[in-house]
Coordinates of C-alpha atoms in Angstrom, one line a residue:
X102 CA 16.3 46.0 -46.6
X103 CA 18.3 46.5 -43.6
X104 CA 16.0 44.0 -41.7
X105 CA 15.8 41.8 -43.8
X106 CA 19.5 41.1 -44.2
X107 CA 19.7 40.7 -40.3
X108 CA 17.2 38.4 -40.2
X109 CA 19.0 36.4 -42.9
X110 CA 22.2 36.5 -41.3
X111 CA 20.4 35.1 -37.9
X112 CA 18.8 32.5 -39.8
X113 CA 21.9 31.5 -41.4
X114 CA 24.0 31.4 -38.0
X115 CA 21.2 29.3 -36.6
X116 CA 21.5 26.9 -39.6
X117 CA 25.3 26.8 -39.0
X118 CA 24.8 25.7 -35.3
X119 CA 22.6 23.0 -36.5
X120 CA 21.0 20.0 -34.5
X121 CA 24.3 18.9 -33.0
X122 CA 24.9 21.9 -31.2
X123 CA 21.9 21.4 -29.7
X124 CA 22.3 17.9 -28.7
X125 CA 25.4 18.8 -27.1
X126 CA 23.6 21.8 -25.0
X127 CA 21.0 19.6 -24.1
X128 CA 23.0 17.1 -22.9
X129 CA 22.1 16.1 -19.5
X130 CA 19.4 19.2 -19.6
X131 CA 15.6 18.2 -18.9
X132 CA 13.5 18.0 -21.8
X133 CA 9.3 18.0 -22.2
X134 CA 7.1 17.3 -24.9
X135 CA 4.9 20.5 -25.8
X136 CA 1.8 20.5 -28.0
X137 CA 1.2 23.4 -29.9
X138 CA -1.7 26.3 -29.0
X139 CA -3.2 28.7 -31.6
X140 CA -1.1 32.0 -30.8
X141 CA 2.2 30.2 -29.8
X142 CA 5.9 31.0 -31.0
X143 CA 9.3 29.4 -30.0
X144 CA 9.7 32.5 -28.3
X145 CA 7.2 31.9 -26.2
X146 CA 7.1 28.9 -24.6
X147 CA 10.6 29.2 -24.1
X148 CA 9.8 32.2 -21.9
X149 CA 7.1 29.7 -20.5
X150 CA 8.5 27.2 -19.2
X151 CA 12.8 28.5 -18.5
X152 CA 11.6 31.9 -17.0
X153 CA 13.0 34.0 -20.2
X154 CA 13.5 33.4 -23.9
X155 CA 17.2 33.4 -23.9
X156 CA 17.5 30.0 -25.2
X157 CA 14.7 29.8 -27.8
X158 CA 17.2 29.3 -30.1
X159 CA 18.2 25.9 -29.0
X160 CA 14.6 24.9 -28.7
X161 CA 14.0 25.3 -32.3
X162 CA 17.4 23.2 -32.6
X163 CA 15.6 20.7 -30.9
X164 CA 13.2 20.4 -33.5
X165 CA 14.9 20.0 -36.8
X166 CA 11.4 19.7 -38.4
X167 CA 10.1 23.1 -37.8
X168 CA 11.9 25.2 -40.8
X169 CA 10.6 28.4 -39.8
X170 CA 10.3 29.3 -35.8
X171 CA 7.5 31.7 -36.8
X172 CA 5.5 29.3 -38.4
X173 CA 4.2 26.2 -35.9
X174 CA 1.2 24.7 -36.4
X175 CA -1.6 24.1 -33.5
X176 CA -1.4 20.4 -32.3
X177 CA 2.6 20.3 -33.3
X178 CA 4.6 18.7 -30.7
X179 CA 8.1 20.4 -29.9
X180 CA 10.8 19.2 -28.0
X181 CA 11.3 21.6 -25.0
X182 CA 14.0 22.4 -22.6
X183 CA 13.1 21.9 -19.2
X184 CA 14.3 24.1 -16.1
X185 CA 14.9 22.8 -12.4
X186 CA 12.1 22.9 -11.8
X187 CA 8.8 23.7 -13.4
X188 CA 7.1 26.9 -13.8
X189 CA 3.6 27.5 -11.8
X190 CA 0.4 26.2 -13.2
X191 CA 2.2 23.6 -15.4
X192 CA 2.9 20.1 -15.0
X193 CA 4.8 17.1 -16.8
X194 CA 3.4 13.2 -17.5
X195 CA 6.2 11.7 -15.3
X196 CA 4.6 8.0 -15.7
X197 CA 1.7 6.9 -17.2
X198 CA 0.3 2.9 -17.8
X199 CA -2.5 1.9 -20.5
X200 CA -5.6 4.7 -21.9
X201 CA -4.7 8.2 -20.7
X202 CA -5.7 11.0 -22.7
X203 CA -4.6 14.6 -22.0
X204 CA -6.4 17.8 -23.3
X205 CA -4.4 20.6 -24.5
X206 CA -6.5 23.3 -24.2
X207 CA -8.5 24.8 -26.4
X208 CA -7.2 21.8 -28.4
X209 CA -9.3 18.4 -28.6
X210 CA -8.7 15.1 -26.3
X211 CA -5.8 12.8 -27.2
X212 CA -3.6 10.0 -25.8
X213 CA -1.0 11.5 -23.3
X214 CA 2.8 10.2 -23.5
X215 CA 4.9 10.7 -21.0
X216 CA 7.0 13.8 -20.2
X217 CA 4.2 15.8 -22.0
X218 CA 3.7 18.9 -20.7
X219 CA 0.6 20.4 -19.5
X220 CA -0.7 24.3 -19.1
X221 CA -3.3 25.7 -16.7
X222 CA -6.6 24.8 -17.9
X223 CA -5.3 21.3 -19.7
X224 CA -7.0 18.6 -18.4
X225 CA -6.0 14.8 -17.7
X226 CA -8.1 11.4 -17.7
X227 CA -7.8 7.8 -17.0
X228 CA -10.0 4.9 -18.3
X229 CA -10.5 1.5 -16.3
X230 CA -6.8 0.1 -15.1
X231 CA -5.0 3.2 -16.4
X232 CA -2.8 6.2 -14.0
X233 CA -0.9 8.6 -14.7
X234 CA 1.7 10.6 -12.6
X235 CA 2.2 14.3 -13.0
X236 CA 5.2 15.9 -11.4
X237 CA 3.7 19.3 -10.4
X238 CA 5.8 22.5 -9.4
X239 CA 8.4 22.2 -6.1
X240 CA 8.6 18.9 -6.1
X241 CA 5.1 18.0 -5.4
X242 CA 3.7 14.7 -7.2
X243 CA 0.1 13.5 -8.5
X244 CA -0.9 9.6 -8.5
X245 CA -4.4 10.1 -10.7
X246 CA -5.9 6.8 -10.5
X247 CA -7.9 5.0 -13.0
X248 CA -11.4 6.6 -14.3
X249 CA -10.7 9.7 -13.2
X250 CA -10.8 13.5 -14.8
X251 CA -8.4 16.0 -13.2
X252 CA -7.6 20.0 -14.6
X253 CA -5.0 22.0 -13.9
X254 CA -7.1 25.0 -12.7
X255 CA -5.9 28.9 -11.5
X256 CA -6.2 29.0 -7.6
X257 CA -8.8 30.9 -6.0
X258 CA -8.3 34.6 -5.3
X259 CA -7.1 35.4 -1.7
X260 CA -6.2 38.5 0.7
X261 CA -2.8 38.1 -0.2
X262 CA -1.7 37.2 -3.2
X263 CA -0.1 33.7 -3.3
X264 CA 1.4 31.7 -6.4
X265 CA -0.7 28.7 -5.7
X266 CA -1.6 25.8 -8.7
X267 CA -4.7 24.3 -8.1
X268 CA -5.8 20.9 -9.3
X269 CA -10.0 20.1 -10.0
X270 CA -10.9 16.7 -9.6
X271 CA -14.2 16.7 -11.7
X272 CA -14.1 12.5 -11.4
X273 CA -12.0 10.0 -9.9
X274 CA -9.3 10.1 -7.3
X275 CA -5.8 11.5 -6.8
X276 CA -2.5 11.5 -4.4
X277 CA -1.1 14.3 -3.6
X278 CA 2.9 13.6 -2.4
X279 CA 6.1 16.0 -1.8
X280 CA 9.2 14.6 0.0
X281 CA 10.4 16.5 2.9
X282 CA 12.1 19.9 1.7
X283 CA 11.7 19.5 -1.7
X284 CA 8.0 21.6 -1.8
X285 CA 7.2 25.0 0.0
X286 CA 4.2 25.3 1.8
X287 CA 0.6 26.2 0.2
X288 CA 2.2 24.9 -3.4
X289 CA -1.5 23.2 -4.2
X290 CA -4.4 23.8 -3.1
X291 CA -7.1 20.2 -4.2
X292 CA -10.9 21.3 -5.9
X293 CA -13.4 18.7 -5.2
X294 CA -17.1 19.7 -6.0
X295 CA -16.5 22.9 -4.5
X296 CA -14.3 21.9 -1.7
X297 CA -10.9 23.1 -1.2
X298 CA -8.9 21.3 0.3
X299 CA -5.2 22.9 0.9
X300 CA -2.5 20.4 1.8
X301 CA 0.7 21.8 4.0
X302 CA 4.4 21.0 4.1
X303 CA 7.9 22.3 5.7
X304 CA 11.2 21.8 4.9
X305 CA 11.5 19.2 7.9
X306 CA 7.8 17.3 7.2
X307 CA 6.9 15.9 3.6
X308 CA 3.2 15.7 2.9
X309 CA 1.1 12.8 1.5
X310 CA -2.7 13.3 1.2
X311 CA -5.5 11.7 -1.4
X312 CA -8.5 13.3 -2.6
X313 CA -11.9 11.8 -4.1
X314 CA -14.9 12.6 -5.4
X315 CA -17.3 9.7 -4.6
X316 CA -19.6 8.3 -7.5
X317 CA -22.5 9.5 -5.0
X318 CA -21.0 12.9 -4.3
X319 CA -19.9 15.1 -2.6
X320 CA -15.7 14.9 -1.2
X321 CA -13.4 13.0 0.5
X322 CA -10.2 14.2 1.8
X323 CA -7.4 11.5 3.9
X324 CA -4.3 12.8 5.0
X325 CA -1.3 10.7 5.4
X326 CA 1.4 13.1 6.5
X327 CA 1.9 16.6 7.0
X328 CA -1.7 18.3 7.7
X329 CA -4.8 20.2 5.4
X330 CA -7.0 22.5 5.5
X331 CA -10.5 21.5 4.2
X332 CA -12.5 24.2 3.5
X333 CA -17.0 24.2 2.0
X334 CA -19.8 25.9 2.9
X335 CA -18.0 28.8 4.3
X336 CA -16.3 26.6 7.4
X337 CA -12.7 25.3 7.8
X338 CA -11.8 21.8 9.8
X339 CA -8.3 21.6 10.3
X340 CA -7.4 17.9 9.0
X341 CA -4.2 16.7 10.8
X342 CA -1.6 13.8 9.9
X343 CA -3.5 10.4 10.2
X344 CA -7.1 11.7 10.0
X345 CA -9.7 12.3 7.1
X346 CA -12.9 13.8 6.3
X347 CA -15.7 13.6 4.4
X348 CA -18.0 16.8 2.4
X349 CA -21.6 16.0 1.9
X350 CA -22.8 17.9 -1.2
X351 CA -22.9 21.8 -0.8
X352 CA -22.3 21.1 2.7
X353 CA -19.4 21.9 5.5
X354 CA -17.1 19.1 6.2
X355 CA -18.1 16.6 8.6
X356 CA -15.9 16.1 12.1
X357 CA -12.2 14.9 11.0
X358 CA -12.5 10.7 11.8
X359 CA -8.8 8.8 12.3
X360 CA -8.0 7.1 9.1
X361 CA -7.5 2.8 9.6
X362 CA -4.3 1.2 9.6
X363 CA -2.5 -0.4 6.8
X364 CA -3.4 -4.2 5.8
X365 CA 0.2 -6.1 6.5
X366 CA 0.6 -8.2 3.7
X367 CA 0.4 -12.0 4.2
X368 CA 1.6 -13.6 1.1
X369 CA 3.3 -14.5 -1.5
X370 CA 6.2 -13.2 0.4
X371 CA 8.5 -10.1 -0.9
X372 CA 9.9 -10.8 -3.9
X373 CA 8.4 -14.4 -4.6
X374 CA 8.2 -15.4 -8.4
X375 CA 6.0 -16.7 -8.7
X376 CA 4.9 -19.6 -11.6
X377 CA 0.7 -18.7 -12.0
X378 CA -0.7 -15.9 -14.6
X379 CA -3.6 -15.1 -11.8
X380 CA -1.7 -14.7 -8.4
X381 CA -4.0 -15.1 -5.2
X382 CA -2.8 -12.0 -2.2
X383 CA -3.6 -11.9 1.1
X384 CA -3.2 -9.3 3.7
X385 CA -4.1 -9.1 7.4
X386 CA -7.8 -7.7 8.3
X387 CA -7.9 -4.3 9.6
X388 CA -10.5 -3.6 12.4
X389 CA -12.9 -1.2 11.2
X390 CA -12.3 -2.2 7.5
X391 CA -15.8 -2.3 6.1
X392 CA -13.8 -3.7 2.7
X393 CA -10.8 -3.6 0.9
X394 CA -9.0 -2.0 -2.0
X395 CA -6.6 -4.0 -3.7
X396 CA -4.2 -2.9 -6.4
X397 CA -1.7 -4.2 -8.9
X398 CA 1.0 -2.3 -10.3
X399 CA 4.5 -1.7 -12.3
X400 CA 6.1 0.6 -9.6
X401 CA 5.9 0.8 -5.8
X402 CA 4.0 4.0 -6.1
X403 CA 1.4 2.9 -8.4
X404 CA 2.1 5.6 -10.8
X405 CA 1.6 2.8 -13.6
X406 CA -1.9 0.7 -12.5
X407 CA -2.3 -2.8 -13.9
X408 CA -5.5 -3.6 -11.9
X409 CA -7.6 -2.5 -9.4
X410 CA -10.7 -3.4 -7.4
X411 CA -12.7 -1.9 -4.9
X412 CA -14.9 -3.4 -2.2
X413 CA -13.0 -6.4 -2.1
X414 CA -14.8 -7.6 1.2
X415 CA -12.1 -10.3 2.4
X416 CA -8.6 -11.6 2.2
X417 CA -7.7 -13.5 0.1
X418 CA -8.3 -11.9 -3.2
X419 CA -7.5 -13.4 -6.8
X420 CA -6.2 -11.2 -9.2
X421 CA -7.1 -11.3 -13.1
X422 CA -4.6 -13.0 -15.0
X423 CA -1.4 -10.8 -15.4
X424 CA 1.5 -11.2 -18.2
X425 CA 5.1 -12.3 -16.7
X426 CA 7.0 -9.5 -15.3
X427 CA 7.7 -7.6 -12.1
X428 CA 4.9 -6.1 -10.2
X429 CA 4.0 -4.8 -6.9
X430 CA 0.9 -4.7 -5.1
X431 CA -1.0 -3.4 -1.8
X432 CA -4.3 -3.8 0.0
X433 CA -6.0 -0.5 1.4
X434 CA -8.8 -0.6 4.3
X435 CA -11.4 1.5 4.2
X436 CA -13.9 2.9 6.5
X437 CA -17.4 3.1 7.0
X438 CA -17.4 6.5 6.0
X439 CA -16.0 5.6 3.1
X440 CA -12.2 6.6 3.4
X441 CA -9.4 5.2 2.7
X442 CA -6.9 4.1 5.2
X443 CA -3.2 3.8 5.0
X444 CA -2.0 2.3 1.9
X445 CA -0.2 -1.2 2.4
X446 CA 3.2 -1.3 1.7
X447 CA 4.3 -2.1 -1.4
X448 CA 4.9 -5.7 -2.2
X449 CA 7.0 -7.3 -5.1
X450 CA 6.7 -10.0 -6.9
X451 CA 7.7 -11.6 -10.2
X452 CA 4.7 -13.5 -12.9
X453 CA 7.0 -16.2 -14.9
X454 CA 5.3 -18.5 -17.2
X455 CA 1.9 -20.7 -15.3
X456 CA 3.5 -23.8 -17.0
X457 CA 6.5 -23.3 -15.4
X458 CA 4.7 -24.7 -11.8
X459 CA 3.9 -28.7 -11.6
X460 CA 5.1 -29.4 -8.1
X461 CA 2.2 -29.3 -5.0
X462 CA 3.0 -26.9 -2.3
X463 CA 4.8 -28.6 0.8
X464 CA 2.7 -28.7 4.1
X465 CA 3.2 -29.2 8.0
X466 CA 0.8 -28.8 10.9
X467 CA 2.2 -27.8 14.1
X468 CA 0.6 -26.9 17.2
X469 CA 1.1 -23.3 18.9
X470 CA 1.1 -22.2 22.9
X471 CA 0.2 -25.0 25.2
X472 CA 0.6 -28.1 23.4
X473 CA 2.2 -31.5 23.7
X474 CA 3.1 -34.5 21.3
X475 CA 2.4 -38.1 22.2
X476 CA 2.9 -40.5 19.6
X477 CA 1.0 -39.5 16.4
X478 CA -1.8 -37.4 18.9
X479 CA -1.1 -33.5 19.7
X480 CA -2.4 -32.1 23.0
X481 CA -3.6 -28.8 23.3
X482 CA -4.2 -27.0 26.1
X483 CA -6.3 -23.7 26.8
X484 CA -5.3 -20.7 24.2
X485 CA -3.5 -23.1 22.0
X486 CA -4.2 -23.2 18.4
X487 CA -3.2 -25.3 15.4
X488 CA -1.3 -23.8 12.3
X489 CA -1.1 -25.5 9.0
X490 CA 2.4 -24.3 7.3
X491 CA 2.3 -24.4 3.7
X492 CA 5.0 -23.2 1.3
X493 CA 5.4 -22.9 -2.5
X494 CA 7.9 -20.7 -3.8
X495 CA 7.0 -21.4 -7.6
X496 CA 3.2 -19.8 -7.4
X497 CA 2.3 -19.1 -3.8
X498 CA -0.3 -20.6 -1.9
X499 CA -4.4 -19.8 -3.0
X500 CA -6.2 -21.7 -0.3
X501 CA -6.1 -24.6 2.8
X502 CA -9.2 -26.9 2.7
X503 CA -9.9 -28.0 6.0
X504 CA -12.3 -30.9 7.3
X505 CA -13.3 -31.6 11.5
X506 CA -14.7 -34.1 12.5
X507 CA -15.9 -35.1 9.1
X508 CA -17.1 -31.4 8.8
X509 CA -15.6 -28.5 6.3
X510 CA -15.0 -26.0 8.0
X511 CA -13.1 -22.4 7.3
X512 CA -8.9 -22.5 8.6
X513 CA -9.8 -19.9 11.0
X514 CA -10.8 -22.8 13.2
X515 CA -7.8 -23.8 13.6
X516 CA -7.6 -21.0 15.9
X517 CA -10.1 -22.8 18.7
X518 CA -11.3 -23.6 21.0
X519 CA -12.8 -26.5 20.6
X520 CA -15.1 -29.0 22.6
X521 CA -13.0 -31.3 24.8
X522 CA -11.7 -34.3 23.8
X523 CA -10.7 -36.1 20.7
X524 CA -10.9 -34.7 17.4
X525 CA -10.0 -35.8 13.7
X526 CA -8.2 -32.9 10.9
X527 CA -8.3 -33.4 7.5
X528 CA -6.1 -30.7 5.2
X529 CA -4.5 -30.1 2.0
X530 CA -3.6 -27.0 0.3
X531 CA -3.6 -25.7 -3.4
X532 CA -1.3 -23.4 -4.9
X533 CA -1.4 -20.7 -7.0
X534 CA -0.9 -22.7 -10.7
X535 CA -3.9 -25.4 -9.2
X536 CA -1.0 -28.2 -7.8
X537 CA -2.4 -29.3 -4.7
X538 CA -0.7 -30.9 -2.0
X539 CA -1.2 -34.8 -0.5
X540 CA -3.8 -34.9 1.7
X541 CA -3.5 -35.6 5.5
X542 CA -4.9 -36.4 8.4
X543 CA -4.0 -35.8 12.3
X544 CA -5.8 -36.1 15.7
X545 CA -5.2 -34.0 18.4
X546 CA -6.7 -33.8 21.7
X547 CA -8.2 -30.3 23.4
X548 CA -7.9 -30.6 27.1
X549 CA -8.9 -27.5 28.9
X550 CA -9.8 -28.7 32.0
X551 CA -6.7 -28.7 34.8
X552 CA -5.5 -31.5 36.5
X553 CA -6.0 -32.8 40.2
X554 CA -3.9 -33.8 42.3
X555 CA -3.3 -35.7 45.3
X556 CA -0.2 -35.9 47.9
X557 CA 0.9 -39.6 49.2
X558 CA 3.2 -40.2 52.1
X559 CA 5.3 -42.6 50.4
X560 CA 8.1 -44.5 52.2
X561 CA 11.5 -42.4 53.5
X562 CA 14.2 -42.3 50.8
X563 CA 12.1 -43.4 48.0
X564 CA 13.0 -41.4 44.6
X565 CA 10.6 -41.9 41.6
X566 CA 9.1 -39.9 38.5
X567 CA 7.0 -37.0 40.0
X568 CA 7.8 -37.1 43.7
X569 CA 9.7 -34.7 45.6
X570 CA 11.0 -35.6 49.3
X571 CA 10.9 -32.8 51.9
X572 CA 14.7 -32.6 51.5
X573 CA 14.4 -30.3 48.9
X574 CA 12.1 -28.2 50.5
X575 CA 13.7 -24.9 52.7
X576 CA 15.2 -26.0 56.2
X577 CA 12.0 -26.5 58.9
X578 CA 10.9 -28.8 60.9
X579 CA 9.3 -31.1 57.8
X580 CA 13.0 -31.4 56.7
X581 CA 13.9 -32.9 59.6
X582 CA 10.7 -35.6 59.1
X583 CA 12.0 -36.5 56.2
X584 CA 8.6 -37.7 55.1
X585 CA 8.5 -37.8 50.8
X586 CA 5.3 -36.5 49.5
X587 CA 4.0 -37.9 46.2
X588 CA 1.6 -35.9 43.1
X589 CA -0.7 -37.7 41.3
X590 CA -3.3 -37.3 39.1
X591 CA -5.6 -38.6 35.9
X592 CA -3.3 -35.8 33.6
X593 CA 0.2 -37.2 31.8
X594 CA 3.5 -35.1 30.9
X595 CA 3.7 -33.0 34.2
X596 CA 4.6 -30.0 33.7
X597 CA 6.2 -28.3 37.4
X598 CA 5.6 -24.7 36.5
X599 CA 5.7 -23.4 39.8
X600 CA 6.8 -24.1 43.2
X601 CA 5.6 -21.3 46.2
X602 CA 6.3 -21.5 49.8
X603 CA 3.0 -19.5 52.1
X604 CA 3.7 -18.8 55.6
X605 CA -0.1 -20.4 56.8
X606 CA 0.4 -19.7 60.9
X607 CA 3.1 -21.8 62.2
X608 CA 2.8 -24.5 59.2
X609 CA 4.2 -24.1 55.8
X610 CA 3.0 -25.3 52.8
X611 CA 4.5 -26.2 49.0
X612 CA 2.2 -24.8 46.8
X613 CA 2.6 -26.6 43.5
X614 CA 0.9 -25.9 40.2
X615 CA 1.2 -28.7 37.6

C-alpha cells in the first residue's frame, strides 16, 4: 500500500509539472528523435544517451502522448534530450535529402528524418540522388552518398581497450570529417569488406578522409587531411594527407598513390543566377583524370545530394533539369586506380524560372600574347592564341561553335598554332536557356616566321620612322662619323624589343632584335 501511494504521489507531481515545464527546461537544450526497441523504458534511454537517468522525467514531459513511462511501444518515436555531445556508438541524422531509410535494430527498414537517432547495430541507406549526414561522437561527421548501405558496428577488439565507434560500409561511399580540435584521435575506425581503415586527428590537425567499396570489390580508401591507417590481410600501409589506396579482395592494400588535384571550376561564375532549369558546368581538366564526378547539391558539403554522376569523361557537363533555388556544385577527378581526388570547391549558384532568359549571350574575340591589330585583321605571332569572351549572366554559357577555314572545329583550337598565313573564324555561342548569340566572322593572320633585316647608310642628319643615327649610340669613334644607319624589312609594326652593345675586337656593334 505504501508503494503504491508513492508512486501515485510521483505520478501526480509529474502531472503537475506538465509539458510547459518541460518546454521551458528544454529550451535551448539539444533534442533527437528516438524510435522505440522491445525492452526499452524512459529510464533507459535517458541513461543512454545523457550519461545518467537523472532527467528521465523531463523526457517523458517531452512526450505528452506517452501516459504511462512504463508502457512504450516498439517502433514509438520519443522526443529526447540530447547532451554535448553524443554518447559512443550512437549517431544523429544531421541532414538528409530525398529516399533514406534508417533501420532501428531489430526493428524493420523505414524512412529516416532528420535528427533521428541511431544505436550500434542500426543501419543507414541511400537510394539514387539521396545522402544523408550523421554527426557521429566528438565532433566527427559522415557524408553517406547516394546508393549506399552504412551500420554503425562495435569496433574490433584490441590490446588495449579503446572506446572506438566503427562504421561498416556494406555498399556505397562515405566522408569521414572532424574540424580541428573538436574530435580526439582513434574516434572511428571505417569497415570496408574486411578492411579497416582508422582515420587520425589532433587538436591542432582536423581530418577529412572518404571510403568506398567499389561495385567490383574490394576497398578504396583517400585521405584528404590528417592521416590513416589502412589495415587487410594482416599488413598495415600508413596512408598520409594527400594520398590514397586501394584493397583488392581478401588482399593487403596496394602501395599508397598521391590523390589528383581538384578541378577549378570554370563557369557559371560564383553565385550566378542563373535563368535555365538544366544548367551546363565546367571545370578545368586535371592531368591524370581518367573521368570526372560531378555533383549537385543543397549545401556546400553535399550533405543534401540533388544529382550525381560518375564517369563524366569531359568538361562541360549538362545537368538534368533542376527546380529554382539555391544550389552548389563540384567536379571531382579521379584516377586510374579508381580514386577520387580532391573534391572541387564548392560553387553556388541560383535556378530562377527558364522563361525568365530571352536575351543571347554577349561575345568578343580578342587575341592573347604576341598579337597585333591592323584594320579589321589580327596578327599573331608565335605562342599567341585567340580567346572568344562570352558572358550571360541570366543562364550561363553551354557551348562556342567554331568554324576555320570553312571547317568545324573544337574551341580548343583557338589555342594554335596554326599554318602561316591567312585564316577566316566563324563563332557564335549559346547559352544556357538555348539564346544564341549573332554570328561573326574575323580574319587574323599567323606569322611565326621572324623578320629580316637590313642596315642602310642613309644620308647625315636624316630622321625618319625606324632609323636610328649613331648619335644615340654610346660615345666611340662611330659617334663621331655620324653616319645614320637604317632597318628594314618585309615585317610591319616594329617592335624594338632590344638594343645590345658586344665588344667584337676593336669594333662595336648594335645588336638589335625587332
Amino acid at each position: 500500500m505504501r508503494i503504491r501511494t508513492l508512486g501515485l504521489l510521483f505520478s501526480l507531481l509529474a502531472s503537475a509539472a506538465g509539458p510547459p515545464l518541460a518546454a521551458a527546461q528544454a529550451a535551448g537544450e539539444r533534442t533527437g528523435w528516438y524510435v522505440v526497441r522491445p525492452g526499452d523504458s524512459i529510464i533507459g534511454i535517458t541513461r543512454t544517451f545523457l550519461g545518467s537517468s537523472d532527467r528521465w522525467l523531463e523526457n517523458w514531459q517531452l512526450n505528452p502522448e506517452v501516459k504511462d513511462p512504463n508502457r512504450i511501444a516498439p517502433g514509438q518515436r520519443l522526443r529526447i534530450l540530447l547532451g554535448d555531445d553524443l554518447p559512443q556508438r550512437s549517431a544523429r541524422v544531421a541532414t538528409l535529402s530525398r529516399k533514406v531509410e534508417e533501420n532501428p535494430a531489430p526493428l524493420d527498414w523505414a524512412d529516416a528524418s532528420r535528427d533521428d537517432l541511431l544505436l550500434r547495430r542500426d543501419g543507414v541507406r541511400t537510394q539514387t540522388a539521396s545522402s544523408v549526414e550523421l554527426e557521429l561522437t566528438g565532433g566527427n561527421r559522415m557524408t553517406i552518398t547516394e546508393n549506399s548501405l552504412v551500420y554503425l558496428k562495435d569496433a574490433r577488439p584490441a590490446p588495449v581497450p579503446v572506446d572506438r565507434q566503427a562504421i561498416e560500409i556494406v555498399k556505397g561511399q562515405a566522408d569521414l570529417e572532424a574540424e580541428a580540435g573538436t574530435s580526439r584521435p582513434d574516434d572511428v575506425e571505417i569497415i570496408v569488406a574486411g578492411s579497416v581503415a582508422k582515420p587520425r586527428s589532433t587538436a591542432e590537425r582536423p581530418v577529412q578522409a572518404r571510403a568506398r567499396r567499389p561495385d567490383q570489390g574490394g576497398a578504396q580508401f583517400m585521405v584528404y587531411r590528417g592521416d590513416s591507417a589502412v589495415e587487410s590481410a594482416g599488413k598495415t600501409v600508413e596512408v598520409a594527407q594527400g594520398m590514397g589506396t586501394t584493397v583488392p579482395s581478401g588482399g593487403a592494400p596496394n602501395p599508397p598513390e598521391a590523390l589528383l588535384a581538384a578541378p577549378p571550376a570554370l563557369s557559371p561564375e560564383a553565385g550566378a543566377r542563373l535563368a535555365v532549369e538544366a544548367p551546363t558546368l565546367a571545370w578545368e581538366a586535371v592531368t591524370g583524370a581518367i573521368h570526372y564526378t560531378v555533383e549537385v547539391c543543397r549545401d556546400p558539403r553535399c550533405g543534401e545530394l540533388v544529382q550525381r554522376v560518375v564517369a563524366v569523361q569531359n568538361s562541360p557537363w549538362k545537368a538534368s533539369p533542376i527546380a529554382p533555388g539555391k544550389y552548389f556544385w563540384r567536379a571531382t577527378a579521379v584516377s586510374a586506380s579508381g580514386l577520387d581526388g580532391y573534391p572541387g570547391e564548392p560553387r553556388s549558384l541560383e535556378i530562377l524560372d527558364a522563361m525568365a532568359d530571352v536575351e543571347p549571350p554577349t561575345v568578343s574575340l580578342r587575341g592573347q600574347g604576341r598579337s597585333l591589330a591592323r584594320g579589321e585583321v589580327v596578327h599573331l605571332g608565335p605562342g599567341a592564341k585567340l580567346e572568344i569572351e562570352a558572358r550571360d549572366a541570366a543562364s550561363g554559357i553551354a557551348r562556342r561553335e567554331v568554324t576555320l577555314d570553312g571547317r568545324s572545329v573544337a574551341p580548343g583550337v583557338l589555342e594554335g598554332p596554326w599554318e602561316s598565313g591567312k585564316h577566316e573564324l566563324t563563332f557564335d555561342v549559346v547559352d544556357g536557356a538555348g539564346n544564341r548569340s549573332p554570328r561573326r566572322t574575323a580574319t587574323f593572320v599567323y606569322d611565326p616566321d621572324p623578320p629580316t633585316v637590313s642596315w642602310q647608310p642613309v644620308a647625315p642628319g636624316w630622321r625618319g620612322k625606324g632609323a636610328m643615327t649613331t648619335k644615340a649610340w654610346p660615345s666611340g669613334k662611330a659617334a663621331a662619323a655620324d653616319v645614320p644607319l637604317e632597318w628594314s624589312g618585309a615585317g610591319w609594326g616594329w617592335q624594338d624589343l632590344d638594343r645590345t652593345w658586344r665588344a667584337d675586337g676593336p669594333m662595336e656593334q648594335l645588336l638589335l632584335r625587332a
